[in-house]
Coordinates of C-alpha atoms and ligand atoms in Angstrom, one line a residue:
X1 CA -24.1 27.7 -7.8
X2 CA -27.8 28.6 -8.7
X3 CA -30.5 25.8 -9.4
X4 CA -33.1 26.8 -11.3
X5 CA -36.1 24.4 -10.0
X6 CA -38.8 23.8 -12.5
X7 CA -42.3 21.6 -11.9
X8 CA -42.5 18.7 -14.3
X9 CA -44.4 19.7 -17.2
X10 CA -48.1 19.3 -17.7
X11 CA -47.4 16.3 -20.3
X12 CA -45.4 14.9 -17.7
X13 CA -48.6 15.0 -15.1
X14 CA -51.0 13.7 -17.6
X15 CA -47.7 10.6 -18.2
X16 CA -47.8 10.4 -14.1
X17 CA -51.8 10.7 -13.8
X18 CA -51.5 7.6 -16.7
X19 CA -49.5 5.7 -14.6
X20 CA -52.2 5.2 -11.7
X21 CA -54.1 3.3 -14.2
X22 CA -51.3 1.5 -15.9
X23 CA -50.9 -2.2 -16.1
X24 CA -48.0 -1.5 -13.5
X25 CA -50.4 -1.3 -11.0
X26 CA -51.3 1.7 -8.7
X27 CA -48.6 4.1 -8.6
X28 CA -48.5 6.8 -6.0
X29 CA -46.4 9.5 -6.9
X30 CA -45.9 13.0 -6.1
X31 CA -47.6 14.8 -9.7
X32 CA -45.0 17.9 -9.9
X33 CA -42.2 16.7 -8.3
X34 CA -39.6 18.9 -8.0
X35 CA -37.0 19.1 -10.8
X36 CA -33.8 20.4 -12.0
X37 CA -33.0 20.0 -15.6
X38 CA -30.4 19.7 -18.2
X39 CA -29.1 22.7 -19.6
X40 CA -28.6 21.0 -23.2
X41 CA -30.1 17.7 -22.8
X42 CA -33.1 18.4 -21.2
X43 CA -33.7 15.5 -19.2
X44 CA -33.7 15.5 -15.2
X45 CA -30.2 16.0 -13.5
X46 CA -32.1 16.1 -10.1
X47 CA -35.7 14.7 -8.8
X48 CA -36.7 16.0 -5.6
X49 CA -39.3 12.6 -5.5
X50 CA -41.7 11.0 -2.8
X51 CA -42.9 8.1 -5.6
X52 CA -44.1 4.9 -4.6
X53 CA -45.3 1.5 -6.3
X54 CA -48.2 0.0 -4.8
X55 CA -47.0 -3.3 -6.1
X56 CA -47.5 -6.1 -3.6
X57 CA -44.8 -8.3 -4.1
X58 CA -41.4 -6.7 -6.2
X59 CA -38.9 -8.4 -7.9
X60 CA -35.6 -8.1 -6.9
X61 CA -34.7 -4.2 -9.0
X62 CA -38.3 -3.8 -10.2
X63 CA -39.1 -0.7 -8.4
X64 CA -36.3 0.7 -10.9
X65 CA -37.6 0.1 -14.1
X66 CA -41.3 0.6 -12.5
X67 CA -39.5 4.1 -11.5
X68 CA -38.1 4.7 -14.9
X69 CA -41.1 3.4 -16.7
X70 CA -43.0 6.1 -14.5
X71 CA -41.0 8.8 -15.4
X72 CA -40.8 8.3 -19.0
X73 CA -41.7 11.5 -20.3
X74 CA -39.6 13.1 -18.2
X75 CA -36.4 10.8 -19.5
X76 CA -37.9 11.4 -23.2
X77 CA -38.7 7.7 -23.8
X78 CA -41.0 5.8 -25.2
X79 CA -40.0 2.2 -24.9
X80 CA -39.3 0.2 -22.5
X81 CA -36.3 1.5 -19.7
X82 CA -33.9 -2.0 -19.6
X83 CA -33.5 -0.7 -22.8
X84 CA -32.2 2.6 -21.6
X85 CA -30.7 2.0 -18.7
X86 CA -28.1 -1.1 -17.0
X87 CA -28.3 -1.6 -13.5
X88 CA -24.8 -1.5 -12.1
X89 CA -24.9 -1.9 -8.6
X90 CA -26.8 -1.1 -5.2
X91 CA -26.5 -1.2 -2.3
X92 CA -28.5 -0.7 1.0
X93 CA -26.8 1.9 3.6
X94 CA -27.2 2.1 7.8
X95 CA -29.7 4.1 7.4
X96 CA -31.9 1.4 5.5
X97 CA -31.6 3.7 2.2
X98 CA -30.8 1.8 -1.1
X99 CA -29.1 3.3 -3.8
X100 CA -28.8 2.2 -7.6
X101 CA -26.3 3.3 -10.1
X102 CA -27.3 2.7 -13.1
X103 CA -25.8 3.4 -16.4
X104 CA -27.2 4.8 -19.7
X105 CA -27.1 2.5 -23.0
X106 CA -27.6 2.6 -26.5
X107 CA -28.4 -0.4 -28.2
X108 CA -26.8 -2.0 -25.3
X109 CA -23.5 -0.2 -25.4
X110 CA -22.5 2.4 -22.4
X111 CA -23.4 6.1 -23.1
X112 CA -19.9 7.4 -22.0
X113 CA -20.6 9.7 -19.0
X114 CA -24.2 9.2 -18.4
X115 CA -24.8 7.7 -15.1
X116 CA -28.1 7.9 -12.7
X117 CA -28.6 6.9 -9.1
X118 CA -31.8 6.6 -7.9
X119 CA -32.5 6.2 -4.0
X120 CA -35.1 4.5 -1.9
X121 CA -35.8 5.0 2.0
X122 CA -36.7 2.2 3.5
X123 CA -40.5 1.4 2.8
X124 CA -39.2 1.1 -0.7
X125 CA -40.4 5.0 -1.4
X126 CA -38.0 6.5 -3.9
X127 CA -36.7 9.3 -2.2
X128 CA -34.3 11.4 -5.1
X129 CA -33.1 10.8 -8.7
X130 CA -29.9 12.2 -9.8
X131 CA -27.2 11.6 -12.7
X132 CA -27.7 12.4 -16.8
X133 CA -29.5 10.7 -19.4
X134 CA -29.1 11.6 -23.2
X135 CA -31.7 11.5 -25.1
X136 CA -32.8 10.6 -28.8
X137 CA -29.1 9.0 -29.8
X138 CA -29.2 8.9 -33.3
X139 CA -26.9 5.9 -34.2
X140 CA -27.3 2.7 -35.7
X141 CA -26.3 -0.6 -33.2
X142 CA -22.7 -0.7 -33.2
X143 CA -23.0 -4.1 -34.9
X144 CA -24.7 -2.3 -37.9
X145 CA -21.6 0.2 -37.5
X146 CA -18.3 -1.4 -39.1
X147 CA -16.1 -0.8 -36.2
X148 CA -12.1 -1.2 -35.7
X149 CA -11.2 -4.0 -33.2
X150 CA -10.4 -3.2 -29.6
X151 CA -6.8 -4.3 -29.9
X152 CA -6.5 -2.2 -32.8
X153 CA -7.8 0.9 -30.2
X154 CA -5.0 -0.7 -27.8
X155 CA -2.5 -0.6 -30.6
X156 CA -3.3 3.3 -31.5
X157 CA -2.9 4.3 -28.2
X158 CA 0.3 2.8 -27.2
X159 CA 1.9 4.2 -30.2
X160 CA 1.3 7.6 -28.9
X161 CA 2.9 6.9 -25.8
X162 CA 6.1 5.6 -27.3
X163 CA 8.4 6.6 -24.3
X164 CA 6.4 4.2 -21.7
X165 CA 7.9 2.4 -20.1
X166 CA 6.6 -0.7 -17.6
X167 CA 2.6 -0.8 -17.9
X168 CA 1.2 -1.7 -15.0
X169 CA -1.1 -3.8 -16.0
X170 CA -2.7 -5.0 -19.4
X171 CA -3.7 -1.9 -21.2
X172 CA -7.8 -1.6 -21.3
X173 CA -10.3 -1.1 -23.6
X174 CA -14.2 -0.6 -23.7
X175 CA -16.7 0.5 -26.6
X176 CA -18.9 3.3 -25.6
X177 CA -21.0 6.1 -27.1
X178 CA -19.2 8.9 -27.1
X179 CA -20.7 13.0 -26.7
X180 CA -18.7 14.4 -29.4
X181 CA -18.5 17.6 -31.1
X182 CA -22.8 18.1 -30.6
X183 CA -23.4 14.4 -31.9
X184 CA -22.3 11.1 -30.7
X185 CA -20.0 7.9 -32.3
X186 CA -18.4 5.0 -31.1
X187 CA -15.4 4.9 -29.5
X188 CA -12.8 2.7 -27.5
X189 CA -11.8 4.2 -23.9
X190 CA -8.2 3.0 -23.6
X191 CA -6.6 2.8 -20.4
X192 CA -2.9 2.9 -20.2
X193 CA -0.9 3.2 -16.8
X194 CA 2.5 3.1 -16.6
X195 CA 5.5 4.1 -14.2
X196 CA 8.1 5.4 -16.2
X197 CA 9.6 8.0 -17.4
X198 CA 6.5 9.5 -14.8
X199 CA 3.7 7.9 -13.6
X200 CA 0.6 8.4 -15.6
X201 CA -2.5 7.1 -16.3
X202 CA -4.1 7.7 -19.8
X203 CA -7.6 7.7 -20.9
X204 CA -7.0 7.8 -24.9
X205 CA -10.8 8.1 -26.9
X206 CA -10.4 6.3 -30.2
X207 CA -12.7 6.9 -32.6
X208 CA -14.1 3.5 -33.3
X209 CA -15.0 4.0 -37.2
X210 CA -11.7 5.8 -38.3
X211 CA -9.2 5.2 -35.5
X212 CA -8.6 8.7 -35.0
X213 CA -7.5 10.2 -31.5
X214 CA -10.2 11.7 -30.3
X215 CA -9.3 13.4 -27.0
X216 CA -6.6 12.3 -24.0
X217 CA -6.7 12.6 -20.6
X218 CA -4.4 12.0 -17.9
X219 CA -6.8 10.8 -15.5
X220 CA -4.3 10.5 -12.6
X221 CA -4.3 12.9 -9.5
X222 CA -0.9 12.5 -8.5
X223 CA 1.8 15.2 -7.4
X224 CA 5.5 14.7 -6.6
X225 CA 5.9 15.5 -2.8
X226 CA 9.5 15.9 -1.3
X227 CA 11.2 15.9 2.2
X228 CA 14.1 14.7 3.8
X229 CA 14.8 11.3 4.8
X230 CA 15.3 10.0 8.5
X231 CA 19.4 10.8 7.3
X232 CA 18.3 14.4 6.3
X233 CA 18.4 13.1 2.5
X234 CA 16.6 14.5 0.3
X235 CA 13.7 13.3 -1.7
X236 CA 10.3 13.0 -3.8
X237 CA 8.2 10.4 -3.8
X238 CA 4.5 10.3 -5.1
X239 CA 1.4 11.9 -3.1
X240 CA -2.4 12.7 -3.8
X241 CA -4.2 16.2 -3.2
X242 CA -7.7 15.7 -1.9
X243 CA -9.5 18.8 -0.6
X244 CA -6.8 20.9 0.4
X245 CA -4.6 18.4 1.7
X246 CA -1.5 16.4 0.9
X247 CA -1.5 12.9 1.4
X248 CA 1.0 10.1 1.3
X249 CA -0.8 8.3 -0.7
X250 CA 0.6 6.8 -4.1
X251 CA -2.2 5.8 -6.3
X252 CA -0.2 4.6 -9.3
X253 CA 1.6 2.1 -7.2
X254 CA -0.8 1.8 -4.4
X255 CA 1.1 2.8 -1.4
X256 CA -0.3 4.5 1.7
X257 CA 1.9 5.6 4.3
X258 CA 0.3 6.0 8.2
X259 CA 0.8 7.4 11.4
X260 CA 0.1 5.1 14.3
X261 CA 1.1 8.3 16.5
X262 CA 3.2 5.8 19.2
X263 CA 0.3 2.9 19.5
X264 CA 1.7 -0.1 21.4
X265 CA 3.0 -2.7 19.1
X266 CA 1.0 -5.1 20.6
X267 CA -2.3 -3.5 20.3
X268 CA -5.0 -5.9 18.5
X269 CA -5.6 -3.3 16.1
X270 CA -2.5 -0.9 14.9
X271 CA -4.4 2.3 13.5
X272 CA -3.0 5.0 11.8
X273 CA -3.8 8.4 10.3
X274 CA -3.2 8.6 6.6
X275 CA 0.1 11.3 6.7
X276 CA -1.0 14.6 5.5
X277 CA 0.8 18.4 4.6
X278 CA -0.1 21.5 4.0
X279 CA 1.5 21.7 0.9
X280 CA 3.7 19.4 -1.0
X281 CA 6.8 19.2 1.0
X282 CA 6.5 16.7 4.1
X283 CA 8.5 16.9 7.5
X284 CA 8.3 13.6 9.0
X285 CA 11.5 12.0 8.0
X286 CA 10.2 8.3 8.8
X287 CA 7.1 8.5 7.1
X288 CA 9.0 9.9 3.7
X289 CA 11.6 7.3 4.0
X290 CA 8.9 4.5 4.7
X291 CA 6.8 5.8 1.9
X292 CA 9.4 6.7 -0.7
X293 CA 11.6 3.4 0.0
X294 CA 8.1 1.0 -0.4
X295 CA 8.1 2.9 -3.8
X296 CA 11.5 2.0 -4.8
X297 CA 10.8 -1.7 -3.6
X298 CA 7.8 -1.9 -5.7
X299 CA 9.5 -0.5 -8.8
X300 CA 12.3 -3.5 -8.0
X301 CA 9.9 -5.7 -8.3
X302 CA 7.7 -4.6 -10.6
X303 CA 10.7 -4.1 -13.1
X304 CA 13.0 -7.1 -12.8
X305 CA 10.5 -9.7 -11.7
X306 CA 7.1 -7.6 -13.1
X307 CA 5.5 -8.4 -10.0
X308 CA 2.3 -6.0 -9.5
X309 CA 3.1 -5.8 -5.5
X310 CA 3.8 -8.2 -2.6
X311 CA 1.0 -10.5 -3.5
X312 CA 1.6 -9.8 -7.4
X313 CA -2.2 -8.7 -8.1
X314 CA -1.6 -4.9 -6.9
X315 CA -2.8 -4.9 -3.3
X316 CA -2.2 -1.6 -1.8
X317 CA 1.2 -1.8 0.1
X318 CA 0.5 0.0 3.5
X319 CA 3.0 0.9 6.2
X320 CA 2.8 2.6 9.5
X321 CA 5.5 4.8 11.7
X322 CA 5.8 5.8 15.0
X323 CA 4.8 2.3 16.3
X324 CA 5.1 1.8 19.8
X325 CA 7.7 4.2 21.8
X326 CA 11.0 3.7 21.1
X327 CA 10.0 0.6 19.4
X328 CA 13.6 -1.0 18.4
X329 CA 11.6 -3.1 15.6
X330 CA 10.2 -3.1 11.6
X331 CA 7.8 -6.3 10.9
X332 CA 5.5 -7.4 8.6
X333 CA 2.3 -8.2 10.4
X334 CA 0.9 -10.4 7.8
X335 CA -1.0 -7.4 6.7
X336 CA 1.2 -4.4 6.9
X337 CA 4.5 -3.0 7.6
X338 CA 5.1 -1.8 11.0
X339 CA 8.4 0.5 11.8
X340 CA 9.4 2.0 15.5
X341 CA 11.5 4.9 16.0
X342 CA 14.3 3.1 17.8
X343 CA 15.8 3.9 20.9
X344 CA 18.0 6.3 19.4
X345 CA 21.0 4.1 20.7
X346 CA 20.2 0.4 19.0
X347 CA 18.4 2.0 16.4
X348 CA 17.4 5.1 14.9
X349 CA 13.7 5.0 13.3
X350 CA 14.1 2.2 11.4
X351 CA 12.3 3.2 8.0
X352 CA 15.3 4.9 7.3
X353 CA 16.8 2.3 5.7
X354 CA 16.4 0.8 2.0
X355 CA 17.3 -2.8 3.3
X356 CA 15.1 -3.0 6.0
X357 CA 12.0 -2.2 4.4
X358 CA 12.4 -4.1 1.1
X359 CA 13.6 -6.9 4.1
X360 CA 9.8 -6.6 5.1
X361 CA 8.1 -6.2 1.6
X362 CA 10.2 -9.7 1.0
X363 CA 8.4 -11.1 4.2
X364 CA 4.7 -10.3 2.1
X365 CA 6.3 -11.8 -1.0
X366 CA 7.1 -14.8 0.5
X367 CA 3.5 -15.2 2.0
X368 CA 2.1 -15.1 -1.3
X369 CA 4.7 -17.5 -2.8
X370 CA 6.6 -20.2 -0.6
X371 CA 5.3 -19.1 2.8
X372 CA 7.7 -20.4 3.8
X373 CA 6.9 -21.2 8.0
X374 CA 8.4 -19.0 10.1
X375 CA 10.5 -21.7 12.1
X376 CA 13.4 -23.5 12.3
X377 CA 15.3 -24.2 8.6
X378 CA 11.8 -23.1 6.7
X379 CA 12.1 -20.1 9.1
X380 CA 15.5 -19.2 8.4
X381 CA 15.1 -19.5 4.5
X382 CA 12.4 -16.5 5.2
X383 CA 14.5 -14.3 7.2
X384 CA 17.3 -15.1 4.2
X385 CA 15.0 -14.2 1.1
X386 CA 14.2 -11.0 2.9
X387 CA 18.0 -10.5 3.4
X388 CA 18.6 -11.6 -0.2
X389 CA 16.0 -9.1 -1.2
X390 CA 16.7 -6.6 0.8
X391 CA 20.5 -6.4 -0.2
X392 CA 19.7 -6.4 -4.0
X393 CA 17.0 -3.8 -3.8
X394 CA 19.5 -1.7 -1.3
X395 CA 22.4 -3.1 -4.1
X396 CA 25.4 -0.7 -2.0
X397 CA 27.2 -3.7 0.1
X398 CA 26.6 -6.7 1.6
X399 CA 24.9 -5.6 5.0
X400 CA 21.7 -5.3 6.5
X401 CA 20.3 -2.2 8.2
X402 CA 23.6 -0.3 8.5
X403 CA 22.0 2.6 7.9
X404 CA 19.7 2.7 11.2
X405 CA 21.6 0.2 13.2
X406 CA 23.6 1.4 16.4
X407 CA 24.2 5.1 15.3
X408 CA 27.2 6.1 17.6
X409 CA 28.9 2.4 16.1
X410 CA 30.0 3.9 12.3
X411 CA 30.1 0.6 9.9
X412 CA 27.8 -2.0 12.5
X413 CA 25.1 -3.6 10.7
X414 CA 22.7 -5.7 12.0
X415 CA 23.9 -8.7 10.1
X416 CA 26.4 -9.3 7.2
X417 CA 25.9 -11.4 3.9
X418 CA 29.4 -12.0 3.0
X419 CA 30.8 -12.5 6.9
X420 CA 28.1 -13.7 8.6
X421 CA 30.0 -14.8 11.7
X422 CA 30.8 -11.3 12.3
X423 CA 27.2 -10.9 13.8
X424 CA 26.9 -14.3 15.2
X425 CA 25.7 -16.0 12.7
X426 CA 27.2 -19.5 11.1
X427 CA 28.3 -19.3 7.3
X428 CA 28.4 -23.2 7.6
X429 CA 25.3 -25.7 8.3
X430 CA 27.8 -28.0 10.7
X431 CA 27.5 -24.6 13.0
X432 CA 23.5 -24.0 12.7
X433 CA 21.7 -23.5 16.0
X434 CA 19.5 -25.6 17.2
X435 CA 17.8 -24.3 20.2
X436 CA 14.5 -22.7 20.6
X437 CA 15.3 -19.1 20.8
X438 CA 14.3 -16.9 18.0
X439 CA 11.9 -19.5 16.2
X440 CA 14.1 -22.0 16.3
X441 CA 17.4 -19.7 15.3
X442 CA 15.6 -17.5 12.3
X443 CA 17.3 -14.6 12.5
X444 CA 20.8 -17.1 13.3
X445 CA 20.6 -19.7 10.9
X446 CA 19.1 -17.1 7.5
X447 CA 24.1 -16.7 7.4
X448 CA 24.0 -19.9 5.8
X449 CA 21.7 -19.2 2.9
X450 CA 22.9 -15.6 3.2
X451 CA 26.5 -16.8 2.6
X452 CA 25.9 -19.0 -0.1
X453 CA 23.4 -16.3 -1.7
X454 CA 26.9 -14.2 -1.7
X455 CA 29.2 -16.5 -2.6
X456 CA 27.2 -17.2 -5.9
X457 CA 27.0 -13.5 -6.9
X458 CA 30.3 -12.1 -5.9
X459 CA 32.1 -15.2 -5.7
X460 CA 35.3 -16.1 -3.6
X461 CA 36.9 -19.1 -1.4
X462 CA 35.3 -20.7 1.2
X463 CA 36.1 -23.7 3.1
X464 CA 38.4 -24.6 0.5
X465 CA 35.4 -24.4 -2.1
X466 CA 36.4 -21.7 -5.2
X467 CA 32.8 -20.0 -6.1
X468 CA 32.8 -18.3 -9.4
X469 CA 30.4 -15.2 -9.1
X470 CA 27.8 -14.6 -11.7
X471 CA 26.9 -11.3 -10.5
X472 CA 24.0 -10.0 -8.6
X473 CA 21.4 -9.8 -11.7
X474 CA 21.7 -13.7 -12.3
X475 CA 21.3 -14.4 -8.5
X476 CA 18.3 -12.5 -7.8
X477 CA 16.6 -13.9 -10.6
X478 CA 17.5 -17.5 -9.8
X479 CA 16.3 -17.1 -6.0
X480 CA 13.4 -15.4 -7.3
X481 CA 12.6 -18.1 -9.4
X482 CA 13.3 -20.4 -6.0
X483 CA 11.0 -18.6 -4.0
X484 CA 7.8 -18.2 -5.8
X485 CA 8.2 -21.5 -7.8
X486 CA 9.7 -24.0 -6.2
X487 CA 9.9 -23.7 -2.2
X488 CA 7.4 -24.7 0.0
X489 CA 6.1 -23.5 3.4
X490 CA 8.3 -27.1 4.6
X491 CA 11.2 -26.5 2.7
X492 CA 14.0 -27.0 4.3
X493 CA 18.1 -26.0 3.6
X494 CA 18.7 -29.1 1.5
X495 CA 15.0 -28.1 -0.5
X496 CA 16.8 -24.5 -0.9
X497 CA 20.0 -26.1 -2.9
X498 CA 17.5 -28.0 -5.0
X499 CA 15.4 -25.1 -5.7
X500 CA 18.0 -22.8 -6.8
X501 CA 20.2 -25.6 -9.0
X502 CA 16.6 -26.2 -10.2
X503 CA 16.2 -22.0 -10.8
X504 CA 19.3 -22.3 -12.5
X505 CA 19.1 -25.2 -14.5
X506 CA 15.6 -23.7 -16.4
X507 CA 17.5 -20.2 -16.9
X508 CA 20.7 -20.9 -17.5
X509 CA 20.6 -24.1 -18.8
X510 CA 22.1 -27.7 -16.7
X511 CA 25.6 -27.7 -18.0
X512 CA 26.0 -24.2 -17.3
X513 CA 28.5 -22.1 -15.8
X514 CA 25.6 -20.8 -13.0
X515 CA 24.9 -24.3 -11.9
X516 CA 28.6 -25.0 -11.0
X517 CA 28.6 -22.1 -9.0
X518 CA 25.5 -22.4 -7.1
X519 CA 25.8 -26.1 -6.5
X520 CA 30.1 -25.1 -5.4
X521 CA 28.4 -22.7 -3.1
X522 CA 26.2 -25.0 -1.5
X523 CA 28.4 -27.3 -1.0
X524 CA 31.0 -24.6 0.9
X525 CA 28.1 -23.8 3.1
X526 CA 27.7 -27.6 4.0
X527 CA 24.7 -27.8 2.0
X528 CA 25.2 -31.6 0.7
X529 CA 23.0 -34.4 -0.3
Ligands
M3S601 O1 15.7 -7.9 10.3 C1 15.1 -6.9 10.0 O2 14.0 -6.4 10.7 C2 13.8 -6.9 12.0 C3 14.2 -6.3 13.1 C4 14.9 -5.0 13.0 C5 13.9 -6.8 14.4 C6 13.1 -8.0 14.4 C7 12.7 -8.7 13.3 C8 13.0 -8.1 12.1 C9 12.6 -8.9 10.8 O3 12.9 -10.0 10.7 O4 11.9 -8.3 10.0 C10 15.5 -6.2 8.8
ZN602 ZN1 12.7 -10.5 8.8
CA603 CA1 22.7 -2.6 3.2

């Protein structure tokens, strides 16, 4: 693209020759600095500048609005520029450079789309101007204006969208000026993001005098990518395009799925590059499962529990493949998921399977919540909410990691909810280990809680004890309700009956049905006051 470059104009030199006498102070700047101009609005878009205030001792931003003040004419002011301009942020680079955004105002309300930055080396010399200023906005202060409420804006909006489904988070809304149609009005920016029936996120302009819909845009950047799963399945998931790149990166959700190209799993520091492809099918089968399977856990919980991610507040969710070699092992490093590839014979890469990762997304939730300590009986209640978890988001049987677990062994899993002893594991608390492998018998002691956690949804006999089942729905929700209300990082198995009669009692009600179950099952498991 052509610039055409123009010298300030000789107004603009008498306005900077002014400013050397001005009450500012002595100004030094360059008298024709170089400039690129609006096409419509003819105001700067670039400054090519070398202008200094001789000012002994600034307040914190005054070199700004000394800078604007200075280039007035240029800007087609006359006032004074804090009432032009908002200073949104700066910040001071490496290099010693700092660089304000600003944003344009009128009568204190954002001018939508009109942002400068202005940057200074480090004597406090500002170096280059750049952004878009409107000026001569002819329209009265929006308090003058009689203007439609912001939920009303919110209202109109959703009502065009009537087939969304799950926003993500409150809808937004924000008054600006808007450029529209060669004038300018009020109008409410809407922001609506939601994940169903496809992710989108909409920037709806409401006109803020009539309601009208002014304009829509789906300001999200996100593609469907597909590939086959670490069982040759396969599937889509979401990616972003940047450059000329595909990246597993989910932007609605917040999921970003890395490479840590066989990195020791004890390094300090796992890295990882973000996984990319040429176009929008991907070939690494443990990257698409680990990315497309974090998607389906965050729709779980997003949906039945409307938790925003593991921490409920939207942090991105970030997993890495290809940890260590041969790495028989997934975790949850307290900041991340981690997956190996297996050694082909105990395990195949294990982000191939549903369970095991929403097993390790559990392991975040429960930080967030419980946190529950990862020893002994509080340890073994973590292991078993991931289980718990990990079985309902994977809702097919009653095992865990089937799918990656001991490939040449057809229906081995690594541990079973509904027959824990078949994997060494006691179904009864009279049996629980009490050594100091494991944590204090984690992964051992989590059949208990697992086989009461069964026994409440599907029901059955056990140790003589009938359990009614009240289906998986109802149990999820009440262990839910256990782990991010009631447990403790302490808690032990007797807390765990207590929390979930006490789940039950506020949701189902104290005489209920679900109460007699959950207590019978405790009880079978040897779970007794
Ligand atoms: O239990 C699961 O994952 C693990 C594996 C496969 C090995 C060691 C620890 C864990 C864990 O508890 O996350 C699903
Ligand atoms: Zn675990
Ligand atoms: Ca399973």
């Amino acid at each position: 693209m052509k610039f055409r470059w123009l010298s300030a104009s000789l107004t603009t030199c008498l306005a900077a020759a002014m400013t050397l006498t001005s009450s500012a102070g002595f100004v030094t700047a360059k008298e024709t600095p170089d400039v690129r101009y609006h096409p419509v609005y003819k105001t700067p878009s670039f400054i090519e500048e070398n202008w200094s205030s001789s000012k002994r001792h600034l307040a914190p931003n005054e070199l700004v609005w000394d800078y604007l003040n200075a280039r007035k004419n240029l800007f087609r002011f006359t006032d004074q520029a804090q009432n032009h301009f908002k200073l949104k942020s700066k910040n001071t680079d490496e290099l010693g450079m700092t660089h304000y955004r600003l944003q344009e105002i009128h009568h204190g309300i954002p001018v939508f789309g009109s942002e400068q930055t202005i940057h200074t080396d480090k004597a406090n010399t500002v170096t280059s101007y750049l952004g878009q200023v409107i000026p001569n906005i002819k329209l009265p202060a929006a308090t003058q204006a009689k203007l439609i409420s912001s939920t009303k804006a919110i209202s109109i909006s959703k009502k065009q969208v009537k087939n969304a489904k799950q926003y993500l988070y409150q809808p937004t809304s924000e008054l600006v000026v808007l450029p529209y149609q060669q004038t300018h009005t009020y109008a409410y920016v809407v922001k609506l993001a939601y994940l169903g029936p496809q992710p989108t996120v909409w920037q709806y302009f409401i006109d803020a005098k009539s309601g009208k819909v002014l304009d829509k845009i789906n300001i999200l950047h996100e593609i469907t990518g597909e590939g086959k799963g670490v069982k040759g399945d396969k599937k889509t998931f979401e990616i972003t395009k940047d450059g000329s790149l595909y990246y597993l990166k989910d932007q609605i959700r917040k999921i970003s799925t890395f490479d840590a190209e066989n990195q020791n799993e004890n390094s300090p520091i796992i890295n990882g590059k973000l996984v990319s492809s040429k176009t929008t099918t991907f070939s690494d089968p443990s990257a698409i499962d680990a990315h497309a399977y974090a998607e389906k856990t965050y729709d779980f919980y997003k949906k039945h529990f409307n938790r925003n991610s593991f921490d409920g507040n939207g942090t991105q969710i970030k997993s890495y493949v290809h940890v260590g070699e041969k790495w028989n092992n997934a975790a949850w490093d307290g900041e991340k998921m981690i997956y190996g590839d297996g050694d082909g014979k105990t395990f195949i890469s294990l982000a191939g399977a549903l369970d095991v990762i929403a097993h390790e997304i559990t392991h975040a939730v429960t930080q967030y919540t419980a946190d529950l300590q990862y020893r002994n009986e509080s340890g073994a209640l973590n292991e078993s909410m991931s289980d718990i978890m990990g079985v309902m988001v994977d809702d097919k049987n009653w095992l865990l990691g089937e799918d990656v677990y001991t490939p040449n062994k057809p229906g081995d899993a690594l541990r079973s909810m509904s027959e824990p002893t078949k994997y060494n594991q006691p179904d009864h608390y009279d049996d629980r280990y009490i050594g100091w492998e494991d944590n204090g018998g984690v992964h051992i002691n989590s059949g208990i809680n697992n086989k009461a956690a069964y026994l409440i949804a599907a029901g059955g006999k056990h140790n003589g004890v009938t359990i009614n089942g009240i289906g998986r729905v109802k149990t999820r929700a009440i262990y839910y309700r256990a782990l991010t209300s009631y447990l403790t990082s302490n808690s032990q198995f007797i807390d765990m009956r207590d929390a979930a009669i006490q789940s039950t009692t506020d949701l189902y009600g104290a005489n209920s049905n679900e109460v007699k179950s959950v207590k019978n099952a405790y009880d079978s498991v040897g779970v007794v006051k």
